[in-house]
Tab-separated table of C-alpha atoms in Angstrom:
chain	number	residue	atom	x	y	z
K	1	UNK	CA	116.874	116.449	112.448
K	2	UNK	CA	120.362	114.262	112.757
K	3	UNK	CA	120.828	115.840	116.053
K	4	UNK	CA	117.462	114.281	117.358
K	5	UNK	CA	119.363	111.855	120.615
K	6	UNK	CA	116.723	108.812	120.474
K	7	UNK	CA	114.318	107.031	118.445
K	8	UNK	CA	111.432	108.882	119.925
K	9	UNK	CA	112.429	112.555	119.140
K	10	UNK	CA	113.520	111.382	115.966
K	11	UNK	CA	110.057	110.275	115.219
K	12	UNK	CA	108.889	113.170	116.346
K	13	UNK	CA	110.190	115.230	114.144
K	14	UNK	CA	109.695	112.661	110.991
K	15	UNK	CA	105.861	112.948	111.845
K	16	UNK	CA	106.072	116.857	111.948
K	17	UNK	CA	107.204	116.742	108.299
K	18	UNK	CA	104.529	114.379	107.314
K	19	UNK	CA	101.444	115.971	109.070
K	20	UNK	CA	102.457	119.406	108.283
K	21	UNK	CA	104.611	119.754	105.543
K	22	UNK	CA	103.258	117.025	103.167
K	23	UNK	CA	106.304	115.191	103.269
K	24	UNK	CA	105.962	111.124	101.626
K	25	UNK	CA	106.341	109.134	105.044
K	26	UNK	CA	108.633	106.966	103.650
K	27	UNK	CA	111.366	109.444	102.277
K	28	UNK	CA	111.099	111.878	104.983
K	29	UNK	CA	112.020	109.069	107.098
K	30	UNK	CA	114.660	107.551	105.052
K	31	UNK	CA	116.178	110.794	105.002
K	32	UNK	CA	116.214	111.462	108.885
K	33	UNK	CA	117.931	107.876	109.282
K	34	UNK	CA	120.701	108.381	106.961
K	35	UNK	CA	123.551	109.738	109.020
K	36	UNK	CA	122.059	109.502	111.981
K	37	UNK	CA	123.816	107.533	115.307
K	38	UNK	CA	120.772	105.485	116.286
K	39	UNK	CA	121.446	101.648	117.074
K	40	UNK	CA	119.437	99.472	114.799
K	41	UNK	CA	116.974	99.009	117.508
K	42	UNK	CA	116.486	102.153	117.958
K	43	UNK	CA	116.213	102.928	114.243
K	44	UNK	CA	113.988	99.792	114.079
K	45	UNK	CA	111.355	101.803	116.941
K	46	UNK	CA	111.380	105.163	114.945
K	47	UNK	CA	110.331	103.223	111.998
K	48	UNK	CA	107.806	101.789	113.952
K	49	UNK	CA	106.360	104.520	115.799
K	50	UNK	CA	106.757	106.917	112.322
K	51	UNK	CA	104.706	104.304	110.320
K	52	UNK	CA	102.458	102.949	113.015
K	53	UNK	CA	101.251	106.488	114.164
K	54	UNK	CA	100.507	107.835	110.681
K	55	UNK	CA	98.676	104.704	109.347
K	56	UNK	CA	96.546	104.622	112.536
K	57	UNK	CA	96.174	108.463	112.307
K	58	UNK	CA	92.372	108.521	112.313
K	59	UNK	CA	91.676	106.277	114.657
K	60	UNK	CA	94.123	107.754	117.299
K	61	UNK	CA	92.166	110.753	116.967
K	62	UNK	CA	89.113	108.987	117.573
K	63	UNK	CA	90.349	107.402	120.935
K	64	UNK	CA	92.007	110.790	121.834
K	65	UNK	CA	88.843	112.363	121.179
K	66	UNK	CA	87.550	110.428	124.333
K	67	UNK	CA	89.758	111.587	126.944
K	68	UNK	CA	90.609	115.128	126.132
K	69	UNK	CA	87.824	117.378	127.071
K	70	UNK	CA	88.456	119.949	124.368
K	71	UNK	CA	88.820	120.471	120.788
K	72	UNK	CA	91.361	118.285	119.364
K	73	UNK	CA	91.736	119.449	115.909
K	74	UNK	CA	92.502	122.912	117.807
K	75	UNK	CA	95.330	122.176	119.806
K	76	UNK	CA	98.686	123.081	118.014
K	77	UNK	CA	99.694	121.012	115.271
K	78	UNK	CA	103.149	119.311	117.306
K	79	UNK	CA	101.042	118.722	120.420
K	80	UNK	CA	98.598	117.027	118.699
K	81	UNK	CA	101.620	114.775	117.120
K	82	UNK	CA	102.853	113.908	120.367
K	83	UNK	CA	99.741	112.971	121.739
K	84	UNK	CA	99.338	110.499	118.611
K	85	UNK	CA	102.362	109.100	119.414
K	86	UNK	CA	101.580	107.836	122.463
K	87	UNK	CA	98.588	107.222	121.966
K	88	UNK	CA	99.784	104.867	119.092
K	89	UNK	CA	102.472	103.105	121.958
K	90	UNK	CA	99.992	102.718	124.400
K	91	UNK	CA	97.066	101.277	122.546
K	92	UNK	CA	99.459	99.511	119.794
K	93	UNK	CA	102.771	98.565	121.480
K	94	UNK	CA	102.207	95.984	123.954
K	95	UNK	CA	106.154	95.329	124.597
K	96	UNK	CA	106.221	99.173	125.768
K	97	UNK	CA	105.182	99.770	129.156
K	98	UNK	CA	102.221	102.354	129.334
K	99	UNK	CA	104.687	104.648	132.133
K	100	UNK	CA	107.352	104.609	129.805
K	101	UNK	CA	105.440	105.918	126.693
K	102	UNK	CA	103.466	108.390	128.536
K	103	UNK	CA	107.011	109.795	130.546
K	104	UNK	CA	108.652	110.262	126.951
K	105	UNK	CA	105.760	111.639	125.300
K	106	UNK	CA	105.669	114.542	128.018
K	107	UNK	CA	109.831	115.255	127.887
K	108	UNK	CA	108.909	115.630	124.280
K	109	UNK	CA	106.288	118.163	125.294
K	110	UNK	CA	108.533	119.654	127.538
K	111	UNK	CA	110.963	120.696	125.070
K	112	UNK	CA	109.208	121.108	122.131
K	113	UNK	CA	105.786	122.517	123.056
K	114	UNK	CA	106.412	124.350	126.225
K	115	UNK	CA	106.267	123.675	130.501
K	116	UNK	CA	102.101	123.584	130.425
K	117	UNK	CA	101.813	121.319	128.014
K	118	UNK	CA	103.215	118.426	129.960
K	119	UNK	CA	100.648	118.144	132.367
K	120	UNK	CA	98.128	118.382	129.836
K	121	UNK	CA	99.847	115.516	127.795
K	122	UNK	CA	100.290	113.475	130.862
K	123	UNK	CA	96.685	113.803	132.162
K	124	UNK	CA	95.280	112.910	128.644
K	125	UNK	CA	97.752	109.957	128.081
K	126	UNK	CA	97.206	108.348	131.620
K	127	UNK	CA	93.797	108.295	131.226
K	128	UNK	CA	93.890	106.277	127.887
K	129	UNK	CA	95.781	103.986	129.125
K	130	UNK	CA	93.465	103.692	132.301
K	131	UNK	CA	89.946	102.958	130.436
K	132	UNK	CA	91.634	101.874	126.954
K	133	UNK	CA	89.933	98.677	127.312
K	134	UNK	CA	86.654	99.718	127.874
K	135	UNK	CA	86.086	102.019	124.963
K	136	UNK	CA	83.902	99.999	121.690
K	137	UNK	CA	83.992	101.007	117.962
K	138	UNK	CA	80.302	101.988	117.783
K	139	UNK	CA	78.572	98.155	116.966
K	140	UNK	CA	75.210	99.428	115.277
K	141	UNK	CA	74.349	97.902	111.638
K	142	UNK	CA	74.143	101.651	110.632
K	143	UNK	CA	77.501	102.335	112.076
K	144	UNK	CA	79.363	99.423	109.731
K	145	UNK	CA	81.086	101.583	107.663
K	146	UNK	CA	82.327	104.022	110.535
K	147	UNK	CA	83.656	100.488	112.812
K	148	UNK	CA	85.829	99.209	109.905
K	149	UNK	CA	87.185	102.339	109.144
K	150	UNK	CA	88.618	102.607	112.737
K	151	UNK	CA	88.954	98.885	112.534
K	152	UNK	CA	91.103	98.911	109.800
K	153	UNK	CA	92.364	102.361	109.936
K	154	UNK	CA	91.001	104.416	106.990
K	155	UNK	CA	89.564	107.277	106.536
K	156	UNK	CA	85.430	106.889	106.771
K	157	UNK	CA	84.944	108.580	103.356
K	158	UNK	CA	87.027	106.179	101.385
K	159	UNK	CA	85.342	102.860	103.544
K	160	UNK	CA	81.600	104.325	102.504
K	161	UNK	CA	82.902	104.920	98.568
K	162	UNK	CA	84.084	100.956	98.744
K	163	UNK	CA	81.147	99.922	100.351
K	164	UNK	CA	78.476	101.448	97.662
K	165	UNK	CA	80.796	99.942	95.097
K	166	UNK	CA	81.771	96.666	95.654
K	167	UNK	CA	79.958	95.569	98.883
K	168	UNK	CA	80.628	95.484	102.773
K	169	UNK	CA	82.928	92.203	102.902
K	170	UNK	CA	84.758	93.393	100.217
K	171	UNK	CA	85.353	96.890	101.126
K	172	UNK	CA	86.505	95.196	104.471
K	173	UNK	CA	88.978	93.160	102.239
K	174	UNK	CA	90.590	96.146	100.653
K	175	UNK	CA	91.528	98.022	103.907
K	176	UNK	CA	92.945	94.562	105.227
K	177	UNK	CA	94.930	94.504	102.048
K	178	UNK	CA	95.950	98.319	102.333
K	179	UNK	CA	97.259	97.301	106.187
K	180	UNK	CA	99.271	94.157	104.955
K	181	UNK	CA	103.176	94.544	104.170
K	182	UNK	CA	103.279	95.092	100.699
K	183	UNK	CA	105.452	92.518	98.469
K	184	UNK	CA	108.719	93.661	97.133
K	185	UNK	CA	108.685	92.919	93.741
K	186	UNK	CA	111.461	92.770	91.103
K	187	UNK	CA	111.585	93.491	86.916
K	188	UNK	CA	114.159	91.696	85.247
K	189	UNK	CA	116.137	93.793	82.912
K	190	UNK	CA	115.968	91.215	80.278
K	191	UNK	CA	118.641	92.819	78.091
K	192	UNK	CA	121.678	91.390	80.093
K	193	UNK	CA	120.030	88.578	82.327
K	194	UNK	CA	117.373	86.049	81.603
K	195	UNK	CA	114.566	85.537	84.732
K	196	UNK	CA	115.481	82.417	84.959
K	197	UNK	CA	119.154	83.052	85.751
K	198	UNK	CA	118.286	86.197	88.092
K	199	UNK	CA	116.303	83.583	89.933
K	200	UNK	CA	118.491	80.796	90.402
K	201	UNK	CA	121.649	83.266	91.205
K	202	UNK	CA	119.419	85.187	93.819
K	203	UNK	CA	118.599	81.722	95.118
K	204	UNK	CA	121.574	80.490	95.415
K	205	UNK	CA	123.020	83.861	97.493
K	206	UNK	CA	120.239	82.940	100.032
K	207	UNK	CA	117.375	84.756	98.654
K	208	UNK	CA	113.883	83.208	99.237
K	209	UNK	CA	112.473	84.734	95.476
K	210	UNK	CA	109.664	83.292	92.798
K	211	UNK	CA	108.662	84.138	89.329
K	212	UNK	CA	105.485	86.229	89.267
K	213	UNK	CA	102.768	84.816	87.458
K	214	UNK	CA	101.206	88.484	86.151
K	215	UNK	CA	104.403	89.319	84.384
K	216	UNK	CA	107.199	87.207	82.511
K	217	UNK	CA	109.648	89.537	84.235
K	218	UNK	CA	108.803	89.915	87.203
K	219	UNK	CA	110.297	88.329	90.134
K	220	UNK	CA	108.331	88.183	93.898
K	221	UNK	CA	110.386	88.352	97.125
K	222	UNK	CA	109.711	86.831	100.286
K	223	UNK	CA	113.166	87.550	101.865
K	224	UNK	CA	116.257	89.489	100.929
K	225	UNK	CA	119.288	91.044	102.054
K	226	UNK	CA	118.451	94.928	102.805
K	227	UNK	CA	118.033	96.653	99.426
K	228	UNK	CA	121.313	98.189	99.614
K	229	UNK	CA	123.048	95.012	99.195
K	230	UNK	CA	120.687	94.098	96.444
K	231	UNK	CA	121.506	97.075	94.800
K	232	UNK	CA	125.194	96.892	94.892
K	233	UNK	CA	125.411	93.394	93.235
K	234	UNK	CA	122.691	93.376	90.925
K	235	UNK	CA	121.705	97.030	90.086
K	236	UNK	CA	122.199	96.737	86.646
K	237	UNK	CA	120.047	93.347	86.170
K	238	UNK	CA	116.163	94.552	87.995
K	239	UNK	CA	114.294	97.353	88.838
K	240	UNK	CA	112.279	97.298	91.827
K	241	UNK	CA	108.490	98.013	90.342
K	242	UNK	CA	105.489	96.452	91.506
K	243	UNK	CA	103.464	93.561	89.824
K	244	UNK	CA	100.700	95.713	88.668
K	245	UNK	CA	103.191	98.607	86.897
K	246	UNK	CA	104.673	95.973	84.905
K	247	UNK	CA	101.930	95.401	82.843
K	248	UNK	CA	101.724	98.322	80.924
K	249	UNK	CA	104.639	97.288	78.819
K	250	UNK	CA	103.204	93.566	78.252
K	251	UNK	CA	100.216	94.940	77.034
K	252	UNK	CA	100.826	97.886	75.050
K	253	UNK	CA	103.994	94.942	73.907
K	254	UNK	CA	105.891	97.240	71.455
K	255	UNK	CA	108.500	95.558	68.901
K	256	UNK	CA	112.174	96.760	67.998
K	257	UNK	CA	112.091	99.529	66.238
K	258	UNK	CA	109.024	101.304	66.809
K	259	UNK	CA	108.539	104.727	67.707
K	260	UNK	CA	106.993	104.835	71.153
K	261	UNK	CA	105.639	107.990	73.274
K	262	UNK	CA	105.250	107.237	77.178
K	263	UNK	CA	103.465	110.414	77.910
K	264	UNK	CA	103.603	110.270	81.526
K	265	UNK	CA	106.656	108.783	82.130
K	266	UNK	CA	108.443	109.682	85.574
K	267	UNK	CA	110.397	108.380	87.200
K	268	UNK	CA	111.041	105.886	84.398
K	269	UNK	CA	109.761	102.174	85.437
K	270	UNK	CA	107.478	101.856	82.641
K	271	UNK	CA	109.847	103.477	80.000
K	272	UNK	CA	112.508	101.248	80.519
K	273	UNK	CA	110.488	98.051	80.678
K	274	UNK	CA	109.007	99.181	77.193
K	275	UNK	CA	112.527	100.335	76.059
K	276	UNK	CA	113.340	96.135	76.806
K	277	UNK	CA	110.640	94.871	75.265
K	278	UNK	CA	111.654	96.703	72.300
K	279	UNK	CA	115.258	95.548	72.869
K	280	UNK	CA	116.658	98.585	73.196
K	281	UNK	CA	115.671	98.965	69.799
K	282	UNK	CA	113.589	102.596	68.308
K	283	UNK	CA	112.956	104.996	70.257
K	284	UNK	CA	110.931	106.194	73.118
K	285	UNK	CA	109.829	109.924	73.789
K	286	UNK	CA	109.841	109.985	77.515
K	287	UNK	CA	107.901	112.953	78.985
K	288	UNK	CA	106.751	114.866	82.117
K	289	UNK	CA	106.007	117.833	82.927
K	290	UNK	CA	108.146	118.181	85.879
K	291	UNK	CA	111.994	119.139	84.847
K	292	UNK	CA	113.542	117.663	87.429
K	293	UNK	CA	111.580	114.128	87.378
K	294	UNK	CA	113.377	113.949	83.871
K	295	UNK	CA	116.516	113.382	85.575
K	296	UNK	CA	114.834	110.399	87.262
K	297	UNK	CA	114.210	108.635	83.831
K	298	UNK	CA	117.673	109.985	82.908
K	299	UNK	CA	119.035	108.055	85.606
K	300	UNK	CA	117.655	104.668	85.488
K	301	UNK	CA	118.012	104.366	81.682
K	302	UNK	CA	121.717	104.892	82.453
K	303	UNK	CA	121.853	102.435	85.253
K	304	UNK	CA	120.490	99.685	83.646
K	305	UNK	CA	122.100	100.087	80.088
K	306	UNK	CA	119.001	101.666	77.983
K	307	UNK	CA	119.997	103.953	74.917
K	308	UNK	CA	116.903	104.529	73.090
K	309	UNK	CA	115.245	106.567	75.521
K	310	UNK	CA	114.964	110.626	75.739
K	311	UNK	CA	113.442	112.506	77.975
K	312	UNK	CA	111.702	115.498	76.811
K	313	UNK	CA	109.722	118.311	79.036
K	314	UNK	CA	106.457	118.270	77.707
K	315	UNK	CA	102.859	119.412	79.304
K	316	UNK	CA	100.673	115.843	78.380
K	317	UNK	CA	97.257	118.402	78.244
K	318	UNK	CA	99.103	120.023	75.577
K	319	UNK	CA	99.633	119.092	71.523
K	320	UNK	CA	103.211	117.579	70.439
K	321	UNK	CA	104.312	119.118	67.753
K	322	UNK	CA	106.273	116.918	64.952
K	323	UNK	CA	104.586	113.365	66.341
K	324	UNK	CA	100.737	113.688	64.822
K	325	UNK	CA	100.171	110.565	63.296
K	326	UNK	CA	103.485	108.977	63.460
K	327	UNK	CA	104.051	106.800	67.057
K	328	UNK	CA	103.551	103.372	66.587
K	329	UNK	CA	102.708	102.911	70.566
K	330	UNK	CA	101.665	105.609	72.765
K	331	UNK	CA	101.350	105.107	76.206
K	332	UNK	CA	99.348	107.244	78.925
K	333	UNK	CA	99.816	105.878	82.566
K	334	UNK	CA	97.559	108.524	83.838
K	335	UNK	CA	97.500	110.971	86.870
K	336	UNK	CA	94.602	109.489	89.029
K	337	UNK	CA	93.568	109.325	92.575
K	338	UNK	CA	96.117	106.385	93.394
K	339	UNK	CA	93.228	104.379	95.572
K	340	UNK	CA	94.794	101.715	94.159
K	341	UNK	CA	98.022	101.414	96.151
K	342	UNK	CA	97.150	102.852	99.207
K	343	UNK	CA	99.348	99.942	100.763
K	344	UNK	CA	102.657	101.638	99.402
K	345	UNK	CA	102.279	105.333	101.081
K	346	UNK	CA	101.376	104.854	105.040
K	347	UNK	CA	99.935	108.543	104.369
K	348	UNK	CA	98.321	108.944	101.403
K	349	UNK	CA	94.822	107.379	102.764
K	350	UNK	CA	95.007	110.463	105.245
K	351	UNK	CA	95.814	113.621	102.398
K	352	UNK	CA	93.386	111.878	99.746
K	353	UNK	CA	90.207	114.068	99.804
K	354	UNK	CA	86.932	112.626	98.239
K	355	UNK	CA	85.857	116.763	97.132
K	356	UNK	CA	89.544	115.824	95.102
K	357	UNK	CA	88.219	112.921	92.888
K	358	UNK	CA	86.747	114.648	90.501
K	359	UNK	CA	89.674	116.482	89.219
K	360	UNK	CA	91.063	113.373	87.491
K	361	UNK	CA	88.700	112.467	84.736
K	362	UNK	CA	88.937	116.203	82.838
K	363	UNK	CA	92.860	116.048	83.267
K	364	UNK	CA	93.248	112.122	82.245
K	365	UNK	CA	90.696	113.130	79.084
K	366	UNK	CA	92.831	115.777	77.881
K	367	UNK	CA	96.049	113.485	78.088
K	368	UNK	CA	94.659	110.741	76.334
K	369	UNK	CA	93.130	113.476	73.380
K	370	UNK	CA	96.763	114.716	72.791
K	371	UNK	CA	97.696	111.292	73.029
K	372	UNK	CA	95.740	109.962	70.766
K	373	UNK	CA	96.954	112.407	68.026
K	374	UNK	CA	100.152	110.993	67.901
K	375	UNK	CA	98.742	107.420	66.735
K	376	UNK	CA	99.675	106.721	63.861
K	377	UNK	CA	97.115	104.286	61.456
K	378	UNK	CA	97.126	100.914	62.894
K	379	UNK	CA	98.939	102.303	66.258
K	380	UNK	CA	98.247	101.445	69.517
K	381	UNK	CA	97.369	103.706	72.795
K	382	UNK	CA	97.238	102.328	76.273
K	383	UNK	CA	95.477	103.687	79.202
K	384	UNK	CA	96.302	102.750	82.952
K	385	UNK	CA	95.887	104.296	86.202
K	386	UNK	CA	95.957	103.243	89.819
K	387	UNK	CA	92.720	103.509	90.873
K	388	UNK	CA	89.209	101.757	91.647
K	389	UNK	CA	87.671	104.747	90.714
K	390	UNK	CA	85.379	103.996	87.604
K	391	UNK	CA	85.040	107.560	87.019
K	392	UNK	CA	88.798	107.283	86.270
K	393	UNK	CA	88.555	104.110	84.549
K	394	UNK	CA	85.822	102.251	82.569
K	395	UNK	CA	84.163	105.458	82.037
K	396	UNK	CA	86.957	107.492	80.963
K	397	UNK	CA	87.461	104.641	78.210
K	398	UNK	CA	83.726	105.057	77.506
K	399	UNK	CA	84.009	109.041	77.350
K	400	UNK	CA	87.384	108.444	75.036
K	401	UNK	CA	85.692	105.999	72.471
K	402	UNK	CA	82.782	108.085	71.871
K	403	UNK	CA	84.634	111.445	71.322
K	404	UNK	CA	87.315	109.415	68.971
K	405	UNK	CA	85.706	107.380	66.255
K	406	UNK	CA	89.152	106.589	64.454
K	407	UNK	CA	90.061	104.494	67.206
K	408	UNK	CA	88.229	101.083	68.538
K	409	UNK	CA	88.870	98.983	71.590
K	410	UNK	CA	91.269	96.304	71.576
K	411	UNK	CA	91.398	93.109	72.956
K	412	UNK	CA	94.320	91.558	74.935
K	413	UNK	CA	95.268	88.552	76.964
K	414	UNK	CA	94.452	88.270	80.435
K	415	UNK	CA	98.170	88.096	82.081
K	416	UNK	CA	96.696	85.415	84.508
K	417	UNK	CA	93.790	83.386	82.760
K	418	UNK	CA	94.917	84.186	79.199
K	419	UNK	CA	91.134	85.347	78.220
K	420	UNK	CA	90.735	87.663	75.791
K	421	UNK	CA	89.740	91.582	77.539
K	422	UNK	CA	89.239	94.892	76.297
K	423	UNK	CA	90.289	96.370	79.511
K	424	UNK	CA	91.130	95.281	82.830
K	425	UNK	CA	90.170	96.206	86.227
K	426	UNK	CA	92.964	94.708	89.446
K	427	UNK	CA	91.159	94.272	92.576
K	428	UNK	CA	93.800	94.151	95.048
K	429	UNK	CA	91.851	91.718	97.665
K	430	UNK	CA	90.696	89.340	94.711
K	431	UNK	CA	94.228	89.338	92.784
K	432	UNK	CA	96.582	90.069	94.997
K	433	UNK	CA	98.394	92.745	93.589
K	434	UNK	CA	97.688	96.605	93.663
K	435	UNK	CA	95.063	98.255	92.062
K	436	UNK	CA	95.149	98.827	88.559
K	437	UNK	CA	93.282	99.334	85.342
K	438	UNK	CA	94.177	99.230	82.056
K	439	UNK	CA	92.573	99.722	78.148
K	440	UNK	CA	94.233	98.958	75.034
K	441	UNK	CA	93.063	101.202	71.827
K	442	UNK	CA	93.621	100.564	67.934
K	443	UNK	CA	93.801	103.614	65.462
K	444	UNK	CA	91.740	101.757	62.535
K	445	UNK	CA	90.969	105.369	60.441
C-alpha cells in the first residue's frame, strides 16, 4: 500500500480494506499514511476522499443506482469502490473538476480492474455528472424517513428505528450530529497535574482549550497542534477519551483503597480514570477477554504512571473465582450496539445491522449477573453502554433489578444539572456529547 504514487490510488486501496476486509476507517488509513511520500496536500485529499466516500456510502449507491443500467451490488467489489469514489468527487468536491475525477477514476480501473472496465466507469461517471442536478431525494410525506437518510447519509434502517423512538426532527438531529466533526476531548491525569494548570499551560503554548462541564477532568479542544506534538510534551498528564466515557468513573466515584473490578476494561480509558480517582490507591482487576487488548491497558497504565492496576484475561459471561462478595466497586461498561457514537467511526453506520441488535441484551445480562456476584454488601455496580437502544439500556436495568433482589437502584448526581437520577440516558443532539447511558446499583442484602 506505501507504493500507491498519489492520493487517489492510495485511497483506493484504504477503501478496499474498509469495504471488504472490515478494516476501522480510521486506522486502516492511519496506517497507509505512515511512511508514505505523499505531500500534505495530497495526504490531506486521501483523507478526504477515504472519509468522504465511506460516510456517504449509501447514498452514492443510490445516485449510482440511477445511471448504471445494471445491478450494482453485482459488479465486483473494487469496481464498485471506484465508482464510489468518483461519484463522491463529483457530487461532493466542488474544487475538483468533474473531467479530472472521472479521468482518474478510469486509470484506476485500468490498472486495477482490467481494459473493459474503463469504458464502463467512464460512461457511468460522465453521465452523473451530466444530470447530477436534476435527480430529487424522493419528497413524499411517506418517503421522510428514506430523504433524510440520503440527506444525511445513514443507513434507512437506523433513520426509521430513530424516528419511532424519539420523533422525526429529532431523528433528523442525530444524523446531523453523527455528520459533525466530533470534539477532541482531553482527561486530565490528575495524579501529576491539576486541570487547572493543564489548562492554563496548554493555553499559554497556543492552544484554544476549555474545561468540560460533564466531567471535572475533562478538558474540550477547539484547536491544537497535531496530536503528535501533544503527545510528545504532555503524554504523561491526559488521555484523549471522550466526554461521555469519562463518566463512568465520576459516577461509580471509588475511594483509595478499594477493591475495584472493571469487567470490560480494554483498552484502558475507564480503568485508569478510576485507578485516579482512587489515587492510585487499591486495586483494580482489569479484564477482557481478548489477550492482546490486555496489553493496551498494560500500556497506558504505564504511560501515565498508574500502579494499582492488573490486567487479567477473563471471559465477563463467566464466574470469577476468589472475588464473590468482596469488590467494593464493580464496573461493567458493556458490549452494545455503539449507536451512540456513530460520529467517531465514518463506517460503523454502514456494518451495523438492525437483525444484529438483539444480540446485546442476553450478552450484557450475563456480564452484569457475574458482575454482580462480586459485590460485596454495601458495594456498588455500574452499568454503561453506548447506545440509544432501550433494549440495551433502561430495560436491561429493569430485567437486572427484577432477577437480583439483593441489589436496589441508586441515585446519583446529574454531572450537568446536579439532580438526583437513578440512571441516565445522553442524547447526543440534546447534550452535546455522544450517546451514553448509565445505572448505578447498591448491594443492600
Amino acid at each position: 500500500m506505501h507504493d500507491a504514487q498519489n492520493p487517489r490510488e492510495l485511497a483506493l486501496l484504504v477503501l478496499d480494506e474498509i469495504y471488504e476486509r472490515g478494516a476501522y476507517a480510521n486506522l486502516a488509513l492511519n496506517k497507509a499514511l505512515r511512511g508514505n511520500g505523499l505531500s500534505s496536500l495530497d495526504r490531506k485529499l486521501c483523507t478526504e476522499l477515504v472519509y468522504g466516500t465511506v460516510k456517504t456510502t449509501g447514498t452514492l449507491d443510490w445516485y449510482l443506482c440511477r445511471v448504471i443500467n445494471r445491478p450494482f451490488r453485482k459488479m465486483a467489489p473494487r469496481l464498485r469502490t471506484i465508482l464510489r469514489m468518483g461519484a463522491y468527487q463529483i457530487l461532493y468536491l466542488e474544487r475538483i473538476p468533474d473531467s479530472a475525477a472521472v479521468n482518474e477514476c478510469a486509470n484506476l480501473a485500468r490498472y486495477y480492474v482490467n481494459e473493459n472496465s474503463v469504458k464502463l466507469v467512464n460512461g457511468v461517471l460522465r453521465q452523473l455528472s451530466r444530470t447530477k442536478a436534476t435527480w430529487q431525494f424522493p419528497q413524499k410525506e411517506e418517503d421522510a424517513t428514506l430523504r433524510l437518510a440520503l440527506t444525511y447519509y445513514h443507513p434507512e434502517w437506523l433513520v426509521r428505528r430513530w424516528k419511532f423512538r424519539f420523533g422525526l426532527p429529532e431523528a433528523e438531529a442525530m444524523c446531523a450530529y453523527d455528520n459533525a466533526v466530533p470534539s477532541l476531548c482531553l482527561r486530565v491525569n490528575t495524579l501529576f497535574i491539576s486541570r487547572k494548570t493543564l489548562l492554563e499551560r496548554l493555553q499559554a503554548d497556543g492552544c484554544e482549550v476549555e474545561p468540560s462541564k460533564w466531567s471535572p477532568d475533562g478538558i474540550v479542544c477547539r484547536h491544537l497542534p497535531s496530536l503528535e506534538t501533544l503527545m510528545k510534551e504532555w503524554g504523561r498528564f491526559l488521555y484523549i477519551q471522550d466526554e461521555s466515557s469519562m463518566l463512568d468513573a465520576d459516577v461509580l466515584a471509588p475511594k483509595p483503597g478499594d477493591l475495584v473490578l472493571d469487567f470490560c476494561a480494554a483498552p484502558g480509558g475507564k480503568t485508569t480514570h478510576l485507578a485516579q480517582k482512587m489515587e492510585n490507591k487499591g486495586k483494580i482487576i482489569a479484564m477482557d477477554i481478548h489477550d492482546h487488548r490486555l496489553t493496551l491497558i498494560e500500556e497506558n497504565a504505564t504511560r501515565l504512571g498508574i500502579t494499582n492496576i492488573r490486567a487479567l484475561l477473563h471471559d465477563g459471561t463467566k464466574p470469577l473465582p476468589g472475588f464473590e462478595n468482596r469488590a467494593d466497586a464493580v464496573l461493567v461498561d458493556a458490549p452494545c450496539s455503539g449507536l451512540g457514537v456513530l460520529n467517531r467511526r465514518a463506517e460503523a453506520r454502514w456494518t451495523k445491522k438492525e437483525r444484529t441488535l438483539s444480540q446485546f441484551p442476553p450478552l450484557q445480562k450475563k456480564i452484569l449477573a457475574q458482575a454482580a456476584a462480586c459485590v460485596k454488601h454495601g458495594g456498588r455496580l455500574l452499568y454503561s453502554t453506548c447506545t440509544l437502544e432501550r433494549d440495551e439500556n433502561s430495560r436491561v436495568r429493569t430485567a437486572f433489578l427484577e432477577s437480583h433482589p439483593e441489589f436496589r437502584s441508586k441515585a446519583f448526581l446529574h454531572p450537568v444539572t446536579g439532580e438526583r437520577v437513578e440512571e441516565l440516558q445522553i442524547l447526543p443532539w440534546r447534550d452535546g456529547i455522544d450517546g451514553f447511558y448509565l445505572a448505578l446499583f447498591e448491594k443492600v442484602e
